[in-house]
XYZ file of C-alpha atoms in Angstrom:
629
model
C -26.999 68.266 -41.001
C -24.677 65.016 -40.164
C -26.947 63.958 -37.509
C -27.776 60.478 -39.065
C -23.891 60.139 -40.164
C -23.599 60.110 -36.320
C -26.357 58.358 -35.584
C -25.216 55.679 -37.899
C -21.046 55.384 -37.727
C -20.989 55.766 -33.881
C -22.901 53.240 -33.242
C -20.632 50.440 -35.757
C -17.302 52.162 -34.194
C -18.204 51.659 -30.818
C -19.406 47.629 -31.895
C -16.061 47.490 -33.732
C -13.572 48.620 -30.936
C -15.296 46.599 -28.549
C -15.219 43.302 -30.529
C -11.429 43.992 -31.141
C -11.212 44.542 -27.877
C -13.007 41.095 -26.862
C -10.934 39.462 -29.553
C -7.266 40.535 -27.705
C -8.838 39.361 -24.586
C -10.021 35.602 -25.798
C -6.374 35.848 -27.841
C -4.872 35.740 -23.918
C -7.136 32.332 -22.811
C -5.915 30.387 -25.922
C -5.464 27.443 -23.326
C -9.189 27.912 -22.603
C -11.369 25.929 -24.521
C -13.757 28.056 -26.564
C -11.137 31.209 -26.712
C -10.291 30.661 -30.150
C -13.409 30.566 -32.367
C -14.601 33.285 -29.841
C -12.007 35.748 -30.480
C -12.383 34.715 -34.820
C -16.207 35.359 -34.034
C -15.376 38.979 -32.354
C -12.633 39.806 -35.562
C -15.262 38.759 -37.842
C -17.726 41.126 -36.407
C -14.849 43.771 -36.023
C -14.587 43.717 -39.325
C -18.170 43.930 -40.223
C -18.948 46.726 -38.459
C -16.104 48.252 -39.375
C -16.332 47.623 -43.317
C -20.320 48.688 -43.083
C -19.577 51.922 -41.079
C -16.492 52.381 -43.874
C -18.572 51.372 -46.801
C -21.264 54.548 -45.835
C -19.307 57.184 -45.527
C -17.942 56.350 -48.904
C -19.326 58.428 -51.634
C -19.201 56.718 -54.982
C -20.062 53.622 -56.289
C -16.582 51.497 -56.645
C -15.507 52.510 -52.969
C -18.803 51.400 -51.709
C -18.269 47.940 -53.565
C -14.489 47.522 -52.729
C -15.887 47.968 -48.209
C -18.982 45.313 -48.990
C -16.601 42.925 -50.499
C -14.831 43.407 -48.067
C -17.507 42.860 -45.694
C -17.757 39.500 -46.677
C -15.004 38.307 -44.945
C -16.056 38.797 -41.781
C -19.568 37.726 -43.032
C -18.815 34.143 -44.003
C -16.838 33.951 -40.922
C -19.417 34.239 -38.374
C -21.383 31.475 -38.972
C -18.762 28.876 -38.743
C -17.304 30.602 -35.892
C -20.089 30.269 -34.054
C -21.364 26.989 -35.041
C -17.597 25.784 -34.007
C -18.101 28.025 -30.489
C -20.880 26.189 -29.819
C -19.647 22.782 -30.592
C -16.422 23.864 -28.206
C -18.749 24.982 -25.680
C -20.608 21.748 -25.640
C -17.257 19.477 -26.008
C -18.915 17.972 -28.987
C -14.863 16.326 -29.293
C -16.589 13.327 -31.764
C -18.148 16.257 -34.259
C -15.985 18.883 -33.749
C -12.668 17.642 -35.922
C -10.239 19.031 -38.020
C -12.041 17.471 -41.158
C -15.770 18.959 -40.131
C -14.110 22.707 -39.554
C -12.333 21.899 -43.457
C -16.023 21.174 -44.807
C -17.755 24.134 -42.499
C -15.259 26.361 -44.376
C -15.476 24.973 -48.079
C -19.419 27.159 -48.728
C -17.658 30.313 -47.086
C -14.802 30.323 -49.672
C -16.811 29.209 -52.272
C -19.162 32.274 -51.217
C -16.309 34.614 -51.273
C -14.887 33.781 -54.275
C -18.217 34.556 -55.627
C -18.478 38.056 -54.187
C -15.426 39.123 -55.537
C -16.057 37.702 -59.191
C -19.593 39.087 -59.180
C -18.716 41.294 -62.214
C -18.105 38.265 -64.335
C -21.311 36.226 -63.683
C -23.448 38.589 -61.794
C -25.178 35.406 -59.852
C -24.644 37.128 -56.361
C -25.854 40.344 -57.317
C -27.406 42.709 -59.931
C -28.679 45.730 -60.806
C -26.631 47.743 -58.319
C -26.870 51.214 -58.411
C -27.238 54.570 -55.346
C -29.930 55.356 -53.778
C -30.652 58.094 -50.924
C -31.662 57.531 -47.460
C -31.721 60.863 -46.146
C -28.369 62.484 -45.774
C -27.334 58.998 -46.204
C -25.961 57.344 -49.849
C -26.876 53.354 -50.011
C -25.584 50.721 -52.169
C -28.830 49.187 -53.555
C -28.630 45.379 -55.518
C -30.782 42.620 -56.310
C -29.818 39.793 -54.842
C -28.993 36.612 -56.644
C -29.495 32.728 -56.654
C -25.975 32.903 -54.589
C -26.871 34.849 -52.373
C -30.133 32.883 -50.844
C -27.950 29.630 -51.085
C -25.001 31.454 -48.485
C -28.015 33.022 -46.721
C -29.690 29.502 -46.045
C -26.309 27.716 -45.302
C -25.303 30.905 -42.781
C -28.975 30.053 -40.726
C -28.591 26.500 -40.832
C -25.289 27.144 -38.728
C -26.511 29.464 -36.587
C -29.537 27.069 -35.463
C -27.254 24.500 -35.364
C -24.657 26.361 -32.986
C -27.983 28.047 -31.207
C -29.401 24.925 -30.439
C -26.189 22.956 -29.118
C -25.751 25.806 -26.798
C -29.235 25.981 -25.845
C -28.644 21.831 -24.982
C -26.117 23.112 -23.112
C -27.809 25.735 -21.112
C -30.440 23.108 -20.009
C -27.879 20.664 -17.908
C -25.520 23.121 -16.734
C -25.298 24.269 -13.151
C -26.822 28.071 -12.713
C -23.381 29.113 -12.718
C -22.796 27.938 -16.400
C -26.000 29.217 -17.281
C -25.543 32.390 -16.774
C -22.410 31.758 -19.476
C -24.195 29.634 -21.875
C -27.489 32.481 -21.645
C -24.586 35.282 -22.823
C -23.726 33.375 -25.473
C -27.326 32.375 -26.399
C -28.695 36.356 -26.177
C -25.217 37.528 -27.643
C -25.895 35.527 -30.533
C -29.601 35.881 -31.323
C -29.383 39.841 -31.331
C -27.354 40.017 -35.200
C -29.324 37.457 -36.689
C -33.033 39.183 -35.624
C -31.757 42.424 -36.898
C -30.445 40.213 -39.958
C -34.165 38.698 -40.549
C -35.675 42.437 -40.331
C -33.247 43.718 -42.755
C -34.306 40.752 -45.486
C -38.091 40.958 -45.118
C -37.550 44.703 -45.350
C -38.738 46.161 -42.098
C -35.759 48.342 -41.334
C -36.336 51.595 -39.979
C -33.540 53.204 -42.003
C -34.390 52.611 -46.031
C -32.246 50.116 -47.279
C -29.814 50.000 -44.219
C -28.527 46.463 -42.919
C -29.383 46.177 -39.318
C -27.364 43.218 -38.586
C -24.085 45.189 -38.176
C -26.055 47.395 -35.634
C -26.910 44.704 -33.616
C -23.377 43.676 -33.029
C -23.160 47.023 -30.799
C -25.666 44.816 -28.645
C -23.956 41.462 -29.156
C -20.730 43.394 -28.520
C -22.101 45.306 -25.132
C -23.407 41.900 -23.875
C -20.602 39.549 -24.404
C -18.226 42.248 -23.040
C -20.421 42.131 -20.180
C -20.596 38.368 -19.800
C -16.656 37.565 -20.048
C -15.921 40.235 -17.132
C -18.763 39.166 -15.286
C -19.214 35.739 -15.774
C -15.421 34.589 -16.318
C -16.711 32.615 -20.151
C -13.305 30.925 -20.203
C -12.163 30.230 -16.372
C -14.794 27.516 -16.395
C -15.580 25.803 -19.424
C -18.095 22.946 -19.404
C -16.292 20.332 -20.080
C -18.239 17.306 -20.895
C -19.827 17.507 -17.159
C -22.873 15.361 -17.807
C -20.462 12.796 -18.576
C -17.849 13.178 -16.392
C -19.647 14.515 -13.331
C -23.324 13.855 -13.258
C -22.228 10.265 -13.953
C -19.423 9.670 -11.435
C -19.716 7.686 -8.329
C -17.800 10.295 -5.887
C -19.835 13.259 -4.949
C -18.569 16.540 -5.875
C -18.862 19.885 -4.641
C -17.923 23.298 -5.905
C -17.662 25.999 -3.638
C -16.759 29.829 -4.565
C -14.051 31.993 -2.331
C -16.922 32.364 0.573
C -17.349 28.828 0.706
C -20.542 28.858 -0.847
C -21.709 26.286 -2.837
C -21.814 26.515 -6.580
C -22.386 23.344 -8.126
C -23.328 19.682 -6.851
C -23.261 16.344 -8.482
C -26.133 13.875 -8.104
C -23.803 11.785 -6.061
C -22.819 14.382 -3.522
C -27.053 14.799 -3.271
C -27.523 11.355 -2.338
C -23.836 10.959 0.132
C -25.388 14.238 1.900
C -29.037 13.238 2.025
C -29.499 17.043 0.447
C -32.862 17.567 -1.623
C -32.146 17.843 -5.647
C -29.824 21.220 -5.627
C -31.122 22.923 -3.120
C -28.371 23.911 -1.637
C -26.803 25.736 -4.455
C -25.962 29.123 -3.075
C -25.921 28.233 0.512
C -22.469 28.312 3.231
C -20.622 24.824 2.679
C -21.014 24.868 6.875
C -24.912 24.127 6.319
C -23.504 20.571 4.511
C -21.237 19.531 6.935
C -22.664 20.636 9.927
C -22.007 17.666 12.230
C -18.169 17.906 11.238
C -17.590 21.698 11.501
C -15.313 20.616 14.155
C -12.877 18.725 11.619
C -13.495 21.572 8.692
C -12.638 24.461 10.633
C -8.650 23.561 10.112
C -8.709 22.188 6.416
C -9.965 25.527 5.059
C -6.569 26.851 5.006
C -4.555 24.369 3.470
C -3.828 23.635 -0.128
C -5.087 19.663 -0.340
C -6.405 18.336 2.855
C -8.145 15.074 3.657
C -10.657 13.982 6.622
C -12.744 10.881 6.611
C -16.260 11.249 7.473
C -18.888 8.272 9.001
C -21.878 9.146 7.577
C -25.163 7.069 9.026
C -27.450 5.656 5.685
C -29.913 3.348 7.204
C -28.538 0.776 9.657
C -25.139 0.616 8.058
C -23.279 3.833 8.585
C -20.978 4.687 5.833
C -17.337 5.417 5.447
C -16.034 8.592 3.063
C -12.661 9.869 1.912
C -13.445 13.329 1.720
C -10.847 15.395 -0.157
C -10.389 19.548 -0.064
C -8.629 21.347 -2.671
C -8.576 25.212 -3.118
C -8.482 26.191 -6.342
C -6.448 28.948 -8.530
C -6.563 30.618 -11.499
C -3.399 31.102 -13.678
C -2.577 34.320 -11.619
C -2.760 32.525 -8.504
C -5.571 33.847 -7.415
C -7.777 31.735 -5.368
C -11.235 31.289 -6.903
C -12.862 28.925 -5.009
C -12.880 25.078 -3.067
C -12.995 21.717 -4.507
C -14.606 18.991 -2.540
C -14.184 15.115 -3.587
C -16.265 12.477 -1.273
C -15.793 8.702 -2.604
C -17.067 5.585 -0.189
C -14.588 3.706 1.143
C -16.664 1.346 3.717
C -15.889 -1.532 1.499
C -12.103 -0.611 1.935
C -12.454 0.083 5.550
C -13.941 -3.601 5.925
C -11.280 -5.203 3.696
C -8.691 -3.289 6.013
C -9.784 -4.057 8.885
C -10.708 -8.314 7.940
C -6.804 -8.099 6.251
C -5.786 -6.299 10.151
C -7.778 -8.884 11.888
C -5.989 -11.640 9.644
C -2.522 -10.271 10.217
C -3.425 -10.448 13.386
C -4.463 -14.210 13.624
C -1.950 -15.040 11.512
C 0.645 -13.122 13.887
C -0.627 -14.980 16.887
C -0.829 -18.326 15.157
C 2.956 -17.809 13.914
C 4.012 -17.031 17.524
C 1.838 -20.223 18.845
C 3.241 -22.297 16.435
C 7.288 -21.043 17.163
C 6.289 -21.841 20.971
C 5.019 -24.797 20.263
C 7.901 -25.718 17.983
C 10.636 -24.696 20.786
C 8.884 -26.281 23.409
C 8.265 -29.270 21.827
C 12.187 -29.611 20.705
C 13.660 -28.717 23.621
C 11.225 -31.574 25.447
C 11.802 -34.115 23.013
C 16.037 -33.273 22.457
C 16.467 -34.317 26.455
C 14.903 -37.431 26.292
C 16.163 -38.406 22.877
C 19.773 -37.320 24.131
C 19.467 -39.634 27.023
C 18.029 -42.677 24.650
C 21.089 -41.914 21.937
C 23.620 -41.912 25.365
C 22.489 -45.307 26.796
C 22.386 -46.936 23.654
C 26.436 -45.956 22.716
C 26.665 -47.556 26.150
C 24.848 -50.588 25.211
C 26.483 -50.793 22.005
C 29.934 -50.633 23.711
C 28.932 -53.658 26.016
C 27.214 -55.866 23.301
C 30.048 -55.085 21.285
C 32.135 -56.564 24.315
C 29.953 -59.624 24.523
C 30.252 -60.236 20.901
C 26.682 -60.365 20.274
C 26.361 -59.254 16.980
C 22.527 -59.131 16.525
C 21.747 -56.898 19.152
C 24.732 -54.800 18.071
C 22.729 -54.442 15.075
C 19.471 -53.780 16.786
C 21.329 -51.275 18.726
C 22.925 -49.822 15.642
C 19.407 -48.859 13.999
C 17.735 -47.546 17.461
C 21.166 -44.929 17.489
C 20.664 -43.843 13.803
C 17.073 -43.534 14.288
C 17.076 -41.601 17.399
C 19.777 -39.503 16.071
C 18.222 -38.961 12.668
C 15.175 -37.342 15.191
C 17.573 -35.340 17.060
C 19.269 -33.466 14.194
C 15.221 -32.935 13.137
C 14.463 -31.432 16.727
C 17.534 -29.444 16.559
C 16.390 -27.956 12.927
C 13.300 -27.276 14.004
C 14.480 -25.661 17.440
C 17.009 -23.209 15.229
C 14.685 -22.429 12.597
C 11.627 -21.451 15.110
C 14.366 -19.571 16.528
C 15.561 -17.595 13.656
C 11.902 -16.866 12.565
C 11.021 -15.321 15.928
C 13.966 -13.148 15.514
C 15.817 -14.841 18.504
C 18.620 -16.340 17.353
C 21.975 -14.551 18.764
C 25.488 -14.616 16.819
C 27.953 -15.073 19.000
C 31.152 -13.348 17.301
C 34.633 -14.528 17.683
C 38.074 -14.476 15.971
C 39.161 -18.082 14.691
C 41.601 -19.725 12.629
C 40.042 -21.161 9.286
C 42.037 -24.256 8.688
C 41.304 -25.078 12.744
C 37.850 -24.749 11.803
C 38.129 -26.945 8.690
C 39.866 -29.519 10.438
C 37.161 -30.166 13.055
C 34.292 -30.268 10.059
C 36.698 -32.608 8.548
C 36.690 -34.828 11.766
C 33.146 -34.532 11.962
C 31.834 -35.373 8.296
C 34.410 -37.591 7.524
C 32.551 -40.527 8.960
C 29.093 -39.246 6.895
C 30.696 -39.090 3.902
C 32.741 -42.127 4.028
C 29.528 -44.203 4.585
C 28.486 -43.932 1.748
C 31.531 -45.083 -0.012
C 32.672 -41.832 -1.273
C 36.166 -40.429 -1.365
C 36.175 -36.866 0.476
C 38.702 -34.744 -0.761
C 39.476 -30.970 1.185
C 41.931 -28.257 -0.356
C 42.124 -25.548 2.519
C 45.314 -23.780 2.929
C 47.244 -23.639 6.226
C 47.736 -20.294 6.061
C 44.753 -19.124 4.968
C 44.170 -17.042 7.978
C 41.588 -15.862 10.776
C 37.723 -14.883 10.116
C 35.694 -12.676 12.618
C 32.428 -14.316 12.628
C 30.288 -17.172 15.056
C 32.348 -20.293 14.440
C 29.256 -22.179 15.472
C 27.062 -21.208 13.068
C 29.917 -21.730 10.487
C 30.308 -25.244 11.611
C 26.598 -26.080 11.289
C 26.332 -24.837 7.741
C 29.239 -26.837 6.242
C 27.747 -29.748 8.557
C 24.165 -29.280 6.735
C 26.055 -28.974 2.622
C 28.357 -31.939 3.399
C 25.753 -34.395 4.811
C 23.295 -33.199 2.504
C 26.526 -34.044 -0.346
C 27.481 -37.381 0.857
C 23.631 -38.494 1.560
C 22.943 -37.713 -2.959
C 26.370 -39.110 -3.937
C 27.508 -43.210 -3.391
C 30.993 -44.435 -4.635
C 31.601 -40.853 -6.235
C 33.385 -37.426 -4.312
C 32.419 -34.920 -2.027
C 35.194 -31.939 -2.254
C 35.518 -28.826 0.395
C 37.422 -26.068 -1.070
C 37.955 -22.836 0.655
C 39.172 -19.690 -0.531
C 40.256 -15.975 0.175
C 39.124 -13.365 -1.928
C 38.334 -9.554 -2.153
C 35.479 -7.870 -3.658
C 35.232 -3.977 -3.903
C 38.153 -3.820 -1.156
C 35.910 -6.149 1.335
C 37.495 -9.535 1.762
C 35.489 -13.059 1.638
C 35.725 -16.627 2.530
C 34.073 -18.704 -0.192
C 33.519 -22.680 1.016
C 32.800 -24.365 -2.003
C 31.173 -27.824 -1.811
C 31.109 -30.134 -4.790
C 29.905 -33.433 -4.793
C 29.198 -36.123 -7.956
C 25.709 -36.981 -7.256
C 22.304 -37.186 -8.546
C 22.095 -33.671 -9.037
C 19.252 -31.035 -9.083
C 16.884 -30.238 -11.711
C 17.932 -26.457 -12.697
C 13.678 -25.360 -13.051
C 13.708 -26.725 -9.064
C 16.539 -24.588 -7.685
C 14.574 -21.693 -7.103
C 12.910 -23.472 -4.587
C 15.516 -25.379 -3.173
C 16.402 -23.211 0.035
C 12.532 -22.949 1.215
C 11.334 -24.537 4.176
C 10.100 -28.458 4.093
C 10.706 -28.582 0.339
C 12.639 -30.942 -1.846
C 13.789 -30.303 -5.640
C 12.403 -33.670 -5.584
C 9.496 -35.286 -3.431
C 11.243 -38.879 -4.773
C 14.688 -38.107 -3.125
C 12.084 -37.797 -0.068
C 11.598 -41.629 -0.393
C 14.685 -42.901 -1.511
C 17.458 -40.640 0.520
C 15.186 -39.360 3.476
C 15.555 -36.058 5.083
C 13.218 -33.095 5.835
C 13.437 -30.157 3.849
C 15.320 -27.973 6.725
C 18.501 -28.374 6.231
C 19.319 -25.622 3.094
C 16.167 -23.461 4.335
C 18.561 -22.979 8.033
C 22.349 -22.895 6.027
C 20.506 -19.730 4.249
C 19.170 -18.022 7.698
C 22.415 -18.424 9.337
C 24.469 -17.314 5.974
C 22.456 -14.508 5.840
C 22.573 -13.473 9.793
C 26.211 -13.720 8.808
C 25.704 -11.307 6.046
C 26.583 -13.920 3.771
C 24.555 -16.249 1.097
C 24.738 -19.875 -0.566
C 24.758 -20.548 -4.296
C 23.996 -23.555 -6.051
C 24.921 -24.744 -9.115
C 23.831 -28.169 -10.843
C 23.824 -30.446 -13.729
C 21.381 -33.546 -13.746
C 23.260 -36.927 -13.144
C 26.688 -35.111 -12.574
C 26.789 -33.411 -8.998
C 26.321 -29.883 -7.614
C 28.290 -27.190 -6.149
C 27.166 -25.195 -3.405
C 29.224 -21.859 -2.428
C 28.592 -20.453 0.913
C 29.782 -16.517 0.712
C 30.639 -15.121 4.266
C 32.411 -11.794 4.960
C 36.015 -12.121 6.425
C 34.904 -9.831 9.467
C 31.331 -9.690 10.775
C 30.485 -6.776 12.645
C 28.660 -7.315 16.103
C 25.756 -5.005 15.004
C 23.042 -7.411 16.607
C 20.591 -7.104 19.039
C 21.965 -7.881 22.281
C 18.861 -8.794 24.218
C 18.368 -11.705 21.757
C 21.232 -13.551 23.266
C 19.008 -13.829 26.580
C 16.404 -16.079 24.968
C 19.110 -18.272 23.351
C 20.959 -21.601 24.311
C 25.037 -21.895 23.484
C 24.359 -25.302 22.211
C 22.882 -24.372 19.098
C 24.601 -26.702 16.919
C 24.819 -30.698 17.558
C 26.169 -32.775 15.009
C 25.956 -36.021 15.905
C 28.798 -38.198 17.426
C 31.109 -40.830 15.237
C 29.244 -43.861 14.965
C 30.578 -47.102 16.432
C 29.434 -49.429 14.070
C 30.325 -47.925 10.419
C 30.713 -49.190 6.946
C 34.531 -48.571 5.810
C 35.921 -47.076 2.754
C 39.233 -48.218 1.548
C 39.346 -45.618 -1.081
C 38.963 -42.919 1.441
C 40.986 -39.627 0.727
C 41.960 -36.201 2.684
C 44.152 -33.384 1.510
C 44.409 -30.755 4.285
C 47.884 -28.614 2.490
């Protein structure tokens, strides 16, 4: 007697539970892109079916009105869930914005509103009355202007949203296919039953169809997101992103068998089209099984790979990454080749370089210390017979060639101090020059810079003036390289200063519980431009290329003073106003610790520092001036 009760409700239960069901399912991938208008597509069907199957059992006319109004919500719902599906599904990002899902929605309210006010204006539906199908009562209408126009907008949608994923279906790997060919049967199945029910070739009198179908759609996309994983692996703009990129990439599942494979992967492997979708990864990489076999196993591995395309053979990165779902369950590889042959080459021409360079560097430091140490004997012997000259013309009274002689000495031992720079410098560079570490008293030290400078300075008519405490104490450091420094700063002071003052102040201090011996030289000179400092302590420069001319010198003197300060784990400061004289402050720890490498002091001479002897024939300065307290 029920049969076709049965025949009728179990069928819409069974399509109800089952799109509630898929609808707490999507509700757990709402990271996934697609999950949420698929699970408000599945609770707009729920409640279809469910209102349909609630609205037939009812037995007079108001309850049968109250379930298809409320049918309509999940009617109106459908279509802009699954044009918006679609549009997710596609990554349609530039269509698919807040403001287009606000005007999808505007003809669904307006359609709802309409439903529920139909007793007012009657423009949805009229006439409605009972009528018997069987065992079955129907709700029977005629169907208003309103009606057609939300029945026309709900197909547009549904093209719309059948056709984008239909696009999609065409580029995607067989993988998404299989997806996008759920979605695309899922989807058709409601609206054919829909079309049969509206041109009146149901098999039940007057029943709707379309809620009968969803037992289908429901079956089918059940089916699809256990078998097919819909939101593990969405399509994410891959014609963009992967067709189009310049690395090959390759998708393998958990057997290592390949899924998907970009165009570039095709042409890197020399595979034909896809063809090897489906087959073992090993068939790929055949020649390099060898280097595979361990990389399997780890999490991100790397190998490079020489692969031979024409006469040129070809260089690849290839990357391996195993892949996880948000369990941790391991779902598959991930294989990255890019072409680095054009990084190789620029590697290997910037190694070759190095190289060159490397040599030429070590040439050039052999050259240098050869060359100094065969030009500082011969110039040493010149500058020794010509003091002895000097000393007899100087006897004889013959004052021009005591000139003559005068200008060969200061030439020659201009040169020497150059060879000697030169000879340190090459030194330091090649990493030979030793410290030799000693304990010394400061003001002992002072004294013989003062004897040795004095003459320098005094030449050129400038008062030198030293403050250096007697009891300033010992240092632990290489006296010698000490000596040269302060030899360097005070010639370079007297040479840029003439009727002025060149002062050497030295100091204690501590710093952080570490004590330090600042040597402070000040002189009244020409000065240095303050944009040129940072420059001032490199190798063969000037702050100015017309001090070059008018004052002489080579550029080496500061660049050394900083190599030794810092072998003594020291520095120099400079500080300088234009026209009124700079101040140079050497910083050297109190103690040095002998932390150097020993076998340096095999390749190194003790005479490492020459400053030049007094000269015999002088300028005086009357206004001379020395404070050693």
């Amino acid at each position: 007697m029920y049969w076709q009760y049965f025949l009728v409700i179990i069928p819409l239960m069974g399509a109800a539970l089952i799109s509630l069901g898929l609808t707490l399912i999507a509700s757990r991938y709402r990271s996934a892109l697609g999950s949420r208008p698929f699970a408000i597509l599945t609770l707009a069907i729920t409640v279809w079916t469910l209102g349909y199957a609630l609205s037939l059992v009812s037995g007079d006319l108001t309850t049968k009105l109250f379930w298809t109004d409320v049918i309509y919500i999940g009617i109106v719902v459908v279509p802009v869930a699954w044009v918006t599906l679609a549009m997710q599904y596609a990554d349609d990002r530039q269509q698919l914005t807040r403001r287009t899902i606000i005007l999808l929605s505007i003809m669904p309210i307006v359609t709802l509103l309409c439903v529920w006010t139909n007793s007012f204006h009657g423009l949805f539906r009229s006439n409605i009355s009972l009528v018997n199908s069987g065992e079955l009562t129907i709700l029977d209408a005629q169907m208003g202007p309103l009606f057609w126009v939300h029945t026309a907008y709900s197909y547009i949608l549904f093209l719309y949203g059948t056709v984008t994923i239909a696009q999609t279906f065409m580029r995607s790997t067989p993988q998404q296919r299989k997806q996008a060919g759920t979605l695309l049967i899922g989807g058709c199945i409601p609206w054919l039953g829909n079309m049969i029910y509206l041109v009146g070739l149901s098999p039940i009198d007057s029943i709707d169809m379309t809620p009968f179908a969803f037992t289908l759609t429901a079956i089918i996309l059940g089916w699809g997101l256990f078998r097919y994983q819909l939101f593990d692996i969405i399509p994410i703009a891959r014609e963009v992103v992967i067709e189009n990129i310049r690395d090959g990439v390759i998708v393998l599942d958990p057997q290592k068998r390949v899924v998907d494979i970009n165009p570039a992967a095709i042409t890197i492997l020399r595979q034909p089209n896809r063809s090897m979708i489906g087959k073992p990864a090993e068939l790929l990489f055949a020649r390099y099984h060898d280097r595979f076999d361990y990389l399997w196993g780890t999490q991100d591995a790397r190998v490079e790979l020489q692969i031979d395309h024409g006469s040129q053979p070809l260089i690849f990165d290839t990357r391996i990454t195993q892949l996880q779902d948000k369990r941790g369950v391991h779902t598959g590889y991930l294989i990255v080749v890019r072409d680095i042959t054009e990084r190789k080459q620029n590697e290997q021409i910037l190694y070759q370089a190095k190289e060159m360079a490397e040599a030429a560097n070590i040439a050039k430091n052999s050259f240098i210390g050869t060359m100094s140490h065969e030009l500082r004997t011969p110039l040493t012997t010149i500058i020794g017979y010509c003091e002895l000259l000097q000393r007899q013309a100087d006897d004889l009274e013959t004052v021009q060639l005591t000139e003559d002689l005068s200008a060969i000495w200061s030439a020659g031992h201009h040169l020497l101090a150059l060879v000697n720079n030169l000879l340190d410098l090459s030194k330091i560079e090649a990493g030979q020059m030793a410290l030799f570490i000693d304990e010394f008293d400061i003001s002992m030290l002072v004294d013989e810079i003062i004897t040795t400078t004095r003459p320098i300075v005094e030449s050129y008519a400038n008062t030198f003036i030293v403050n250096c405490s007697l009891d300033i104490g010992t240092m632990s450091s290489d006296p010698t390289k000490i000596r040269q420094i302060l030899f360097n700063l005070l010639s370079n002071a007297a040479k840029f200063t003439e009727r002025g003052t060149v002062t050497l102040e030295v100091q204690r201090e501590e710093m952080n519980g570490t004590a330090w011996i600042m040597f402070n030289i000040t002189d009244t000179g020409i000065g240095i431009d303050p944009a040129k400092i940072s420059y001032l302590f490199e190798a063969f420069t000037q702050a100015d290329s017309s001090t070059t001319r008018r004052y002489g010198g080579t550029g080496l003197g500061l660049s050394l003073s900083r190599h030794l300060c810092q072998m003594l784990d020291g520095d120099i400061t400079v500080v300088s106003t234009m026209g009124e004289g700079s101040t140079f402050t050497v910083r050297l720890p109190n103690s040095l610790s002998c932390s150097f490498d020993s076998q340096s002091l095999l390749a190194v001479d003790q005479d490492d520092f020459h400053p030049p002897s007094q000269p015999l024939l002088q300028p005086s300065a009357s206004d001379s001036q020395s404070s050693l307290s």
